[in-house]
């Protein structure tokens, strides 16, 4: 304990001044006038309303597509390394399984040696017999990729929401494949949800000439009738997945069917143009560094984009190898355009044309949303919305009112009890509690914490914990007075003997709060943060602040304060 009373009061004054500076913006609009701090607590979803979403990251879809692309990569690299093979095909798409067939066992042994050296970190051999080898992703690799995709999806969603302008969103993982998104105070929930859910996967794929458009349409009609499904009663992405699953064996390996919407059609269902695309001749848009809206032919909005160094090289290789062929620009499995590659594109720049919707404002909005999404980053995997809740502002207002009433009632009840039971000492305890709440509000404001209903409950509980510390000290003081000590001596003994009990009780509670902060999410973490701040503040106010008050009033000014009942 600091001996100098003047130094202790200087510390208390400094803490009080800083607390006022940080706490005031929560109660007064300081934007119109100068104030040292503008930081304040943000109201949570349950207080000011907003949107609550739970999304699932569909990693299986990514593994499936990567498996198809790996076929082309294997064929190309095996050819470059002079390795003989008969066929490479997908065996287990969800785990990257490939089946490689060789002309003889000698070629198989050479191929397996090359796989062990070149693909050691990506593939493991699970079966080897005769002239075939089966490989798949190792379990460690699968888990690492799932974790990476979850982290990347969270980061991408956060970037998109930041671009959209949502203040203080809460984005957290749930389990191994789910993401919790809370958007407090959002006004345009529909657009925000569209922005979050838009995969924005950009691919540049070469068209296959192995099936004519009429042949392709006939096959599509055949499998739709056989499978009893149509685009009209399904989501587009679900329809694409089911269609290509049904077309297996009817279209060439390592190809996929996507659609382009006819410019004259209002919807994809009303006018769709099928294309057969090569999965082994494709470049992803994950290497983009910029995307923005510009004017194209006839002043129509277009999305211009540019690649980084690696993307520029891959795009140049693709357009050089497939010169004079059609290249589809695919966004979220929808073909936006399919121009002919007149000359190799080596500068790493390109454009996405959107066609005409009949409404220039609608077309511009769509172009702007695509550019924003690409600029913020493409999601590594499609998202599936599992849960959605909307909290209205009126419900939030009721929550604030009820929470405020509960907090005021708790304060009044605690103050009344402590003053009635401990008289003069109770007044000091009331000052201590007021100072405690001020410090908690200031700390949470400095942290720019999100205030939720559980957080308000944490503040109310802080009052009870702070009172508990005062009660322990005051009862100790009474015991010392009953032993015949003077008031000042009893105060010193009471604080010294009560400190260990107060510290141990608060320490055990803080440990629980730290566990809640580490494992909890959303409101649970907010409750733990608030309570931890309150406990730290109560140690300062109940022991340091009140001790300084008693040393001033009783020790220096010789006031004979009443300890209350029992004396």
Coordinates of C-alpha atoms in Angstrom, one line a residue:
X1 CA 0.0 0.0 0.0
X2 CA 1.3 3.5 -0.9
X3 CA 1.9 5.4 2.4
X4 CA 1.6 8.9 1.0
X5 CA -2.0 10.0 1.3
X6 CA -1.4 12.9 -1.1
X7 CA 0.0 10.5 -3.8
X8 CA -2.9 8.1 -3.3
X9 CA -5.4 10.9 -3.9
X10 CA -3.5 12.1 -6.9
X11 CA -3.8 8.6 -8.4
X12 CA -7.5 8.5 -7.6
X13 CA -8.0 12.0 -9.2
X14 CA -6.2 10.9 -12.3
X15 CA -8.2 7.7 -12.6
X16 CA -11.4 9.6 -12.1
X17 CA -10.5 12.2 -14.7
X18 CA -9.5 9.6 -17.3
X19 CA -12.7 7.6 -16.6
X20 CA -14.9 10.7 -17.1
X21 CA -13.1 11.5 -20.4
X22 CA -13.7 8.0 -21.7
X23 CA -17.3 7.6 -20.3
X24 CA -18.8 10.9 -21.3
X25 CA -19.2 10.1 -25.1
X26 CA -21.7 7.3 -24.1
X27 CA -24.1 9.8 -22.6
X28 CA -23.4 13.1 -24.6
X29 CA -22.9 13.7 -28.3
X30 CA -19.3 14.9 -28.4
X31 CA -19.0 15.0 -32.2
X32 CA -20.3 18.6 -32.3
X33 CA -17.7 19.9 -29.7
X34 CA -14.1 19.0 -29.0
X35 CA -13.6 16.2 -26.5
X36 CA -10.4 14.3 -25.8
X37 CA -12.0 11.0 -26.7
X38 CA -14.7 9.9 -29.2
X39 CA -14.6 6.2 -28.3
X40 CA -17.7 4.7 -26.9
X41 CA -19.4 1.4 -26.4
X42 CA -21.3 -0.1 -29.4
X43 CA -24.8 -1.3 -28.8
X44 CA -25.2 -5.0 -29.5
X45 CA -27.6 -6.8 -31.8
X46 CA -30.1 -7.5 -29.0
X47 CA -30.2 -3.8 -28.1
X48 CA -30.3 -1.8 -31.3
X49 CA -31.6 -4.6 -33.6
X50 CA -30.0 -6.0 -36.8
X51 CA -29.4 -9.3 -38.5
X52 CA -28.2 -12.7 -37.1
X53 CA -27.0 -15.3 -39.5
X54 CA -25.4 -18.7 -39.2
X55 CA -23.6 -19.9 -42.3
X56 CA -22.0 -23.2 -43.3
X57 CA -18.8 -23.3 -45.4
X58 CA -19.3 -25.9 -48.1
X59 CA -15.8 -27.3 -48.2
X60 CA -16.9 -30.5 -50.0
X61 CA -17.8 -28.5 -53.1
X62 CA -14.3 -27.1 -53.2
X63 CA -12.6 -30.5 -52.8
X64 CA -14.9 -31.9 -55.5
X65 CA -13.9 -29.1 -58.0
X66 CA -10.3 -29.3 -57.1
X67 CA -10.3 -33.0 -57.7
X68 CA -11.6 -32.4 -61.3
X69 CA -8.9 -29.8 -61.9
X70 CA -6.2 -32.1 -60.6
X71 CA -6.9 -34.6 -63.4
X72 CA -5.7 -32.0 -65.9
X73 CA -2.7 -31.1 -63.8
X74 CA -1.7 -34.7 -63.4
X75 CA -1.9 -35.4 -67.2
X76 CA 0.0 -32.2 -68.1
X77 CA 2.8 -32.8 -65.5
X78 CA 3.1 -36.5 -66.3
X79 CA 3.5 -35.7 -69.9
X80 CA 6.2 -33.1 -69.2
X81 CA 8.0 -35.6 -67.0
X82 CA 7.9 -38.3 -69.8
X83 CA 5.8 -40.6 -67.6
X84 CA 3.5 -43.1 -69.4
X85 CA -0.1 -43.4 -68.3
X86 CA -3.3 -44.7 -69.8
X87 CA -5.9 -42.6 -67.9
X88 CA -6.3 -40.3 -64.9
X89 CA -9.8 -40.1 -63.4
X90 CA -11.6 -38.9 -60.3
X91 CA -12.2 -41.7 -57.8
X92 CA -13.4 -40.1 -54.6
X93 CA -14.0 -36.4 -55.3
X94 CA -14.7 -35.4 -51.6
X95 CA -11.3 -36.4 -50.5
X96 CA -9.4 -35.6 -53.7
X97 CA -9.2 -39.3 -54.7
X98 CA -7.7 -40.0 -58.2
X99 CA -7.2 -43.3 -60.0
X100 CA -4.2 -43.5 -62.3
X101 CA -4.0 -46.3 -64.9
X102 CA -0.6 -47.2 -66.4
X103 CA 0.2 -49.3 -69.5
X104 CA 2.3 -51.7 -67.3
X105 CA 3.7 -52.3 -63.8
X106 CA 7.0 -50.6 -64.6
X107 CA 5.3 -47.4 -65.6
X108 CA 3.2 -47.7 -62.4
X109 CA 6.4 -47.9 -60.2
X110 CA 7.9 -44.8 -62.0
X111 CA 4.6 -42.9 -61.6
X112 CA 4.4 -43.8 -57.9
X113 CA 8.0 -42.6 -57.3
X114 CA 7.2 -39.3 -59.0
X115 CA 4.0 -38.9 -56.9
X116 CA 5.9 -39.5 -53.7
X117 CA 8.5 -36.9 -54.7
X118 CA 6.4 -34.3 -56.4
X119 CA 3.1 -34.6 -54.5
X120 CA 4.4 -35.7 -51.1
X121 CA 2.5 -33.0 -49.1
X122 CA -0.7 -33.2 -51.1
X123 CA -1.4 -36.8 -52.0
X124 CA -0.9 -40.2 -50.4
X125 CA -1.1 -43.5 -52.1
X126 CA -3.9 -45.6 -50.6
X127 CA -3.9 -48.5 -53.1
X128 CA -1.3 -49.9 -55.6
X129 CA -1.9 -53.1 -57.6
X130 CA -1.3 -54.2 -61.1
X131 CA -1.4 -51.2 -63.4
X132 CA -3.4 -48.8 -61.2
X133 CA -2.6 -46.4 -58.4
X134 CA -5.2 -44.7 -56.2
X135 CA -4.2 -41.6 -54.3
X136 CA -6.1 -39.1 -52.1
X137 CA -5.6 -36.1 -49.8
X138 CA -4.1 -37.1 -46.4
X139 CA -6.4 -36.5 -43.5
X140 CA -4.0 -33.8 -42.1
X141 CA -4.1 -32.0 -45.4
X142 CA -8.0 -32.1 -45.5
X143 CA -8.2 -30.7 -41.9
X144 CA -5.7 -28.0 -42.7
X145 CA -7.6 -27.0 -45.8
X146 CA -11.0 -27.0 -44.0
X147 CA -9.5 -24.8 -41.3
X148 CA -7.9 -22.5 -43.8
X149 CA -11.1 -22.1 -45.8
X150 CA -13.0 -21.3 -42.6
X151 CA -10.5 -18.6 -41.6
X152 CA -10.4 -17.2 -45.1
X153 CA -14.2 -17.1 -45.3
X154 CA -14.4 -15.2 -42.0
X155 CA -11.8 -12.7 -43.2
X156 CA -13.5 -12.3 -46.6
X157 CA -16.9 -11.8 -44.9
X158 CA -15.3 -9.2 -42.6
X159 CA -13.7 -7.4 -45.6
X160 CA -17.1 -7.3 -47.4
X161 CA -19.0 -6.0 -44.4
X162 CA -16.3 -3.3 -43.8
X163 CA -16.7 -2.2 -47.5
X164 CA -20.5 -2.2 -47.0
X165 CA -20.1 0.1 -44.0
X166 CA -21.6 -2.0 -41.1
X167 CA -20.4 -0.7 -37.7
X168 CA -18.9 -3.2 -35.2
X169 CA -20.1 -6.5 -36.8
X170 CA -19.6 -9.7 -34.9
X171 CA -18.1 -12.5 -37.0
X172 CA -17.0 -15.7 -35.2
X173 CA -16.4 -19.4 -36.1
X174 CA -18.8 -22.0 -34.7
X175 CA -17.3 -25.5 -34.8
X176 CA -15.3 -26.6 -37.8
X177 CA -17.5 -25.4 -40.7
X178 CA -19.9 -22.7 -39.4
X179 CA -19.7 -19.0 -39.1
X180 CA -21.9 -16.7 -36.9
X181 CA -22.5 -13.2 -38.3
X182 CA -24.2 -10.5 -36.3
X183 CA -24.8 -7.1 -38.0
X184 CA -26.1 -4.7 -35.3
X185 CA -28.0 -1.6 -36.4
X186 CA -28.0 -2.5 -40.1
X187 CA -30.6 -0.7 -42.2
X188 CA -30.3 -2.6 -45.6
X189 CA -30.3 -6.2 -44.4
X190 CA -31.3 -7.7 -47.7
X191 CA -28.3 -6.2 -49.6
X192 CA -25.9 -7.1 -46.8
X193 CA -27.1 -10.7 -46.8
X194 CA -26.7 -10.8 -50.6
X195 CA -23.2 -9.4 -50.3
X196 CA -22.3 -12.0 -47.6
X197 CA -23.7 -15.0 -49.4
X198 CA -22.4 -14.1 -52.8
X199 CA -19.6 -16.6 -53.4
X200 CA -18.0 -14.3 -56.0
X201 CA -15.9 -17.2 -57.4
X202 CA -14.5 -15.9 -60.6
X203 CA -13.2 -18.5 -63.1
X204 CA -11.8 -18.3 -66.7
X205 CA -12.6 -21.5 -68.5
X206 CA -12.0 -22.8 -72.0
X207 CA -15.1 -24.0 -73.9
X208 CA -15.1 -27.7 -75.0
X209 CA -16.1 -28.3 -78.6
X210 CA -16.8 -32.1 -78.0
X211 CA -20.6 -31.5 -77.8
X212 CA -22.6 -29.1 -79.9
X213 CA -25.1 -26.8 -78.2
X214 CA -28.1 -28.9 -79.6
X215 CA -26.5 -32.1 -78.4
X216 CA -25.9 -30.6 -75.0
X217 CA -29.5 -29.3 -74.7
X218 CA -30.8 -32.7 -75.7
X219 CA -28.8 -34.4 -72.9
X220 CA -29.9 -31.8 -70.4
X221 CA -33.6 -32.4 -71.2
X222 CA -33.1 -36.1 -71.0
X223 CA -31.5 -36.1 -67.5
X224 CA -34.1 -33.5 -66.2
X225 CA -36.9 -35.8 -67.3
X226 CA -35.3 -38.9 -65.9
X227 CA -34.4 -37.2 -62.6
X228 CA -37.6 -35.2 -62.4
X229 CA -36.0 -31.9 -61.6
X230 CA -35.9 -28.5 -63.2
X231 CA -34.3 -25.1 -62.6
X232 CA -37.7 -23.5 -61.9
X233 CA -38.1 -25.3 -58.6
X234 CA -34.5 -25.3 -57.4
X235 CA -31.7 -22.9 -56.5
X236 CA -29.4 -22.3 -59.4
X237 CA -26.3 -23.7 -57.6
X238 CA -28.2 -26.8 -56.4
X239 CA -29.5 -27.3 -59.9
X240 CA -26.0 -27.0 -61.4
X241 CA -24.6 -29.6 -59.0
X242 CA -27.5 -32.0 -59.5
X243 CA -27.4 -31.6 -63.3
X244 CA -23.7 -32.3 -63.6
X245 CA -24.0 -35.3 -61.4
X246 CA -26.7 -36.7 -63.6
X247 CA -24.6 -35.9 -66.8
X248 CA -21.6 -38.0 -65.6
X249 CA -20.8 -40.5 -68.3
X250 CA -22.8 -38.6 -70.9
X251 CA -20.3 -35.7 -71.2
X252 CA -16.5 -36.0 -71.5
X253 CA -14.5 -36.4 -68.3
X254 CA -13.1 -33.2 -66.8
X255 CA -15.9 -31.1 -68.2
X256 CA -18.8 -29.3 -66.6
X257 CA -22.0 -27.6 -67.8
X258 CA -22.7 -24.0 -66.9
X259 CA -25.3 -21.5 -68.4
X260 CA -25.4 -18.0 -69.7
X261 CA -28.5 -15.9 -69.4
X262 CA -29.9 -14.7 -72.7
X263 CA -29.9 -10.9 -72.8
X264 CA -33.5 -10.8 -74.0
X265 CA -34.7 -13.0 -71.1
X266 CA -35.8 -11.6 -67.7
X267 CA -34.5 -14.6 -65.7
X268 CA -32.2 -17.5 -66.1
X269 CA -35.2 -19.9 -66.2
X270 CA -36.7 -18.0 -69.0
X271 CA -33.7 -18.1 -71.3
X272 CA -30.6 -20.1 -70.6
X273 CA -27.7 -20.9 -72.9
X274 CA -25.7 -24.1 -72.0
X275 CA -22.0 -24.3 -72.4
X276 CA -19.6 -27.3 -72.0
X277 CA -16.5 -26.1 -70.2
X278 CA -13.1 -27.8 -69.6
X279 CA -12.1 -28.1 -65.9
X280 CA -8.5 -28.9 -66.8
X281 CA -8.1 -25.6 -68.7
X282 CA -9.1 -22.9 -66.1
X283 CA -7.7 -20.1 -64.1
X284 CA -9.3 -19.0 -60.8
X285 CA -9.9 -15.4 -59.8
X286 CA -8.3 -15.7 -56.4
X287 CA -5.2 -13.8 -57.8
X288 CA -7.2 -10.6 -58.4
X289 CA -5.7 -7.4 -56.9
X290 CA -8.4 -4.9 -58.0
X291 CA -11.9 -4.7 -59.5
X292 CA -13.9 -1.6 -60.4
X293 CA -16.9 -0.4 -62.4
X294 CA -16.2 1.2 -65.8
X295 CA -18.2 2.0 -69.0
X296 CA -18.1 -0.3 -71.9
X297 CA -19.7 -0.4 -75.3
X298 CA -22.8 1.9 -75.6
X299 CA -22.0 3.2 -72.1
X300 CA -23.0 0.0 -70.4
X301 CA -21.5 -0.7 -67.0
X302 CA -18.7 -3.3 -66.9
X303 CA -16.4 -4.7 -64.2
X304 CA -12.7 -4.2 -65.0
X305 CA -10.2 -6.3 -63.1
X306 CA -6.5 -6.9 -62.8
X307 CA -4.3 -9.8 -61.6
X308 CA -1.2 -9.9 -59.4
X309 CA 2.1 -11.3 -60.8
X310 CA 1.2 -15.0 -60.4
X311 CA -2.3 -14.5 -61.8
X312 CA -0.9 -12.6 -64.8
X313 CA 1.4 -15.5 -65.6
X314 CA -1.3 -18.1 -65.3
X315 CA -3.8 -16.1 -67.3
X316 CA -1.1 -15.5 -70.0
X317 CA -0.4 -19.2 -70.2
X318 CA -4.1 -20.0 -70.5
X319 CA -4.8 -17.5 -73.3
X320 CA -1.6 -18.4 -75.1
X321 CA -2.3 -22.1 -75.1
X322 CA -5.9 -21.6 -76.2
X323 CA -5.5 -18.8 -78.7
X324 CA -8.5 -18.4 -81.1
X325 CA -10.7 -20.5 -78.8
X326 CA -13.7 -19.3 -76.7
X327 CA -13.0 -18.5 -73.1
X328 CA -16.0 -18.3 -70.6
X329 CA -15.8 -15.7 -67.8
X330 CA -17.7 -17.5 -65.1
X331 CA -19.0 -15.7 -61.9
X332 CA -20.6 -18.0 -59.3
X333 CA -21.2 -20.7 -61.9
X334 CA -23.0 -18.2 -64.2
X335 CA -21.3 -17.4 -67.6
X336 CA -21.1 -13.7 -67.9
X337 CA -19.5 -13.7 -71.4
X338 CA -17.7 -16.1 -73.7
X339 CA -15.4 -14.1 -76.0
X340 CA -12.9 -15.6 -78.5
X341 CA -9.3 -15.2 -77.5
X342 CA -8.0 -13.2 -80.4
X343 CA -4.5 -12.7 -79.1
X344 CA -2.7 -13.9 -75.8
X345 CA -3.6 -11.6 -72.9
X346 CA -0.3 -11.0 -71.1
X347 CA -0.9 -7.8 -69.2
X348 CA -3.1 -9.3 -66.5
X349 CA -6.2 -7.1 -67.2
X350 CA -9.7 -8.0 -68.3
X351 CA -13.4 -7.0 -68.2
X352 CA -16.7 -8.7 -67.3
X353 CA -19.6 -7.6 -69.4
X354 CA -23.0 -7.8 -67.8
X355 CA -25.4 -7.5 -70.8
X356 CA -28.5 -5.4 -70.5
X357 CA -31.2 -5.7 -67.9
X358 CA -33.4 -2.9 -69.3
X359 CA -32.8 -0.9 -66.2
X360 CA -29.5 1.1 -66.2
X361 CA -29.7 1.7 -62.5
X362 CA -30.2 -2.0 -61.8
X363 CA -27.3 -2.9 -64.1
X364 CA -25.0 -0.4 -62.4
X365 CA -26.0 -1.7 -58.9
X366 CA -25.2 -5.2 -60.0
X367 CA -21.8 -4.2 -61.5
X368 CA -20.9 -2.3 -58.4
X369 CA -21.9 -5.2 -56.1
X370 CA -19.7 -7.6 -58.2
X371 CA -16.8 -5.2 -58.1
X372 CA -17.1 -4.7 -54.4
X373 CA -17.3 -8.4 -53.8
X374 CA -14.3 -9.2 -56.0
X375 CA -12.3 -6.4 -54.4
X376 CA -13.1 -7.6 -50.9
X377 CA -12.0 -11.1 -51.9
X378 CA -13.7 -14.2 -53.2
X379 CA -15.0 -16.7 -50.7
X380 CA -12.9 -19.9 -50.7
X381 CA -16.1 -22.1 -50.7
X382 CA -19.8 -21.6 -51.2
X383 CA -21.9 -20.6 -48.1
X384 CA -25.1 -22.3 -47.0
X385 CA -27.4 -20.2 -44.8
X386 CA -28.6 -22.4 -41.9
X387 CA -30.2 -19.8 -39.7
X388 CA -31.5 -16.2 -39.9
X389 CA -33.0 -14.0 -37.3
X390 CA -33.9 -10.3 -37.5
X391 CA -34.1 -8.2 -34.3
X392 CA -36.2 -5.1 -34.8
X393 CA -35.2 -1.7 -33.3
X394 CA -38.4 -1.6 -31.3
X395 CA -37.4 -4.8 -29.6
X396 CA -34.0 -3.3 -28.9
X397 CA -35.6 -0.2 -27.4
X398 CA -37.7 -2.4 -25.1
X399 CA -34.5 -4.3 -24.1
X400 CA -32.7 -1.1 -23.3
X401 CA -35.6 0.2 -21.2
X402 CA -36.1 -3.0 -19.3
X403 CA -32.3 -3.4 -18.8
X404 CA -32.1 0.2 -17.6
X405 CA -35.0 -0.3 -15.2
X406 CA -33.4 -3.5 -13.8
X407 CA -30.0 -1.8 -13.4
X408 CA -31.5 1.3 -11.7
X409 CA -33.6 -0.8 -9.4
X410 CA -30.6 -2.9 -8.5
X411 CA -28.5 0.3 -7.8
X412 CA -31.2 1.8 -5.6
X413 CA -31.7 -1.4 -3.6
X414 CA -28.0 -1.9 -3.0
X415 CA -27.4 1.7 -2.1
X416 CA -30.4 1.7 0.3
X417 CA -29.3 -1.4 2.0
X418 CA -25.6 -0.5 2.3
X419 CA -26.4 3.0 3.7
X420 CA -29.1 1.8 6.1
X421 CA -27.0 -1.1 7.4
X422 CA -23.6 0.6 7.6
X423 CA -24.5 4.3 8.0
X424 CA -21.5 6.5 7.4
X425 CA -19.4 3.6 6.1
X426 CA -22.3 2.8 3.8
X427 CA -22.2 6.3 2.2
X428 CA -18.5 5.7 1.5
X429 CA -19.5 2.3 -0.1
X430 CA -22.1 4.0 -2.2
X431 CA -19.4 6.4 -3.5
X432 CA -17.2 3.4 -4.2
X433 CA -19.9 1.7 -6.2
X434 CA -20.6 4.8 -8.3
X435 CA -16.9 5.1 -9.0
X436 CA -16.8 1.5 -9.9
X437 CA -19.5 1.7 -12.6
X438 CA -17.8 4.9 -14.0
X439 CA -14.5 3.0 -14.4
X440 CA -16.2 0.0 -16.0
X441 CA -18.0 2.2 -18.6
X442 CA -14.8 4.0 -19.3
X443 CA -12.8 0.8 -19.8
X444 CA -15.4 -0.8 -22.1
X445 CA -15.6 2.4 -24.1
X446 CA -11.8 2.5 -24.5
X447 CA -12.0 -1.1 -25.7
X448 CA -14.9 -0.1 -28.0
X449 CA -16.7 -3.1 -26.6
X450 CA -20.2 -4.1 -27.8
X451 CA -22.8 -3.7 -25.0
X452 CA -25.4 -6.5 -25.0
X453 CA -28.1 -7.5 -22.5
X454 CA -25.7 -10.0 -20.9
X455 CA -23.2 -7.2 -20.6
X456 CA -25.7 -5.1 -18.8
X457 CA -26.3 -8.1 -16.5
X458 CA -22.6 -8.2 -16.0
X459 CA -22.6 -4.6 -14.8
X460 CA -25.4 -5.3 -12.4
X461 CA -23.5 -8.3 -11.0
X462 CA -20.4 -6.1 -10.6
X463 CA -22.4 -4.0 -8.1
X464 CA -23.1 -7.1 -6.0
X465 CA -19.5 -8.3 -6.2
X466 CA -18.2 -4.8 -5.2
X467 CA -20.6 -4.6 -2.3
X468 CA -19.5 -8.0 -1.2
X469 CA -15.9 -6.7 -0.8
X470 CA -17.1 -3.7 1.2
X471 CA -19.2 -6.0 3.5
X472 CA -16.2 -8.2 4.2
X473 CA -14.1 -5.2 5.1
X474 CA -16.7 -3.6 7.3
X475 CA -17.5 -6.7 9.2
X476 CA -13.8 -7.1 9.9
X477 CA -13.7 -3.5 11.2
X478 CA -16.6 -4.3 13.5
X479 CA -14.7 -7.3 14.9
X480 CA -11.6 -5.2 15.6
X481 CA -13.7 -2.5 17.3
X482 CA -15.3 -5.1 19.5
X483 CA -11.8 -6.2 20.5
X484 CA -11.3 -2.6 21.9
X485 CA -9.2 -1.1 19.1
X486 CA -9.7 2.6 18.1
X487 CA -11.6 3.3 14.9
X488 CA -8.5 4.1 12.8
X489 CA -6.7 1.0 14.1
X490 CA -9.7 -1.1 13.4
X491 CA -9.9 0.2 9.9
X492 CA -6.3 -0.7 9.3
X493 CA -6.7 -4.2 10.7
X494 CA -10.0 -4.7 8.9
X495 CA -8.4 -3.9 5.5
X496 CA -5.3 -5.9 6.1
X497 CA -7.2 -9.1 7.3
X498 CA -9.9 -8.8 4.6
X499 CA -7.6 -8.4 1.6
X500 CA -6.7 -12.1 1.1
X501 CA -10.3 -13.2 1.2
X502 CA -11.4 -10.5 -1.3
X503 CA -8.5 -11.2 -3.6
X504 CA -9.0 -15.0 -3.6
X505 CA -12.8 -14.6 -4.3
X506 CA -12.2 -12.2 -7.2
X507 CA -9.4 -14.3 -8.6
X508 CA -11.5 -17.4 -8.8
X509 CA -14.3 -15.5 -10.6
X510 CA -11.8 -13.9 -13.0
X511 CA -10.5 -17.4 -13.9
X512 CA -14.0 -18.4 -14.8
X513 CA -14.5 -15.2 -16.9
X514 CA -11.3 -15.9 -18.8
X515 CA -12.5 -19.4 -19.7
X516 CA -15.8 -17.9 -20.9
X517 CA -13.9 -15.3 -23.0
X518 CA -11.7 -18.0 -24.6
X519 CA -14.4 -20.5 -25.4
X520 CA -17.5 -18.4 -25.5
X521 CA -18.8 -16.3 -28.4
X522 CA -21.0 -13.2 -28.8
X523 CA -23.0 -12.3 -25.7
X524 CA -21.3 -14.9 -23.5
X525 CA -17.9 -13.3 -24.2
X526 CA -19.4 -9.8 -23.7
X527 CA -20.7 -10.9 -20.3
X528 CA -17.3 -12.2 -19.3
X529 CA -15.5 -9.1 -20.4
X530 CA -17.9 -6.8 -18.6
X531 CA -17.6 -8.8 -15.4
X532 CA -13.8 -9.0 -15.5
X533 CA -13.6 -5.3 -16.0
X534 CA -16.0 -4.8 -13.0
X535 CA -14.0 -7.1 -10.8
X536 CA -10.7 -5.3 -11.6
X537 CA -12.4 -2.0 -10.9
X538 CA -13.9 -3.2 -7.6
X539 CA -10.4 -4.2 -6.4
X540 CA -9.3 -0.6 -7.0
X541 CA -12.4 1.1 -5.6
X542 CA -13.2 -1.2 -2.6
X543 CA -9.6 -1.4 -1.3
X544 CA -7.5 1.5 -2.7
X545 CA -10.2 4.2 -3.0
X546 CA -12.2 3.5 0.2
X547 CA -9.0 3.1 2.2
X548 CA -7.9 6.5 1.0
X549 CA -11.3 8.0 1.9
X550 CA -11.1 6.6 5.5
X551 CA -7.5 7.7 6.0
X552 CA -8.6 11.2 5.0
X553 CA -11.8 11.4 6.9
X554 CA -10.9 9.4 10.0
X555 CA -7.2 9.5 10.1
X556 CA -6.6 13.1 9.2
X557 CA -9.9 15.0 9.7
X558 CA -10.8 12.8 12.8
X559 CA -14.4 12.2 11.8
X560 CA -16.1 9.6 14.0
X561 CA -18.0 7.6 11.3
X562 CA -20.7 5.2 12.3
X563 CA -20.0 1.6 11.2
X564 CA -23.7 0.8 11.5
X565 CA -25.7 -1.9 13.3
X566 CA -23.8 -4.3 15.5
X567 CA -21.7 -1.5 17.1

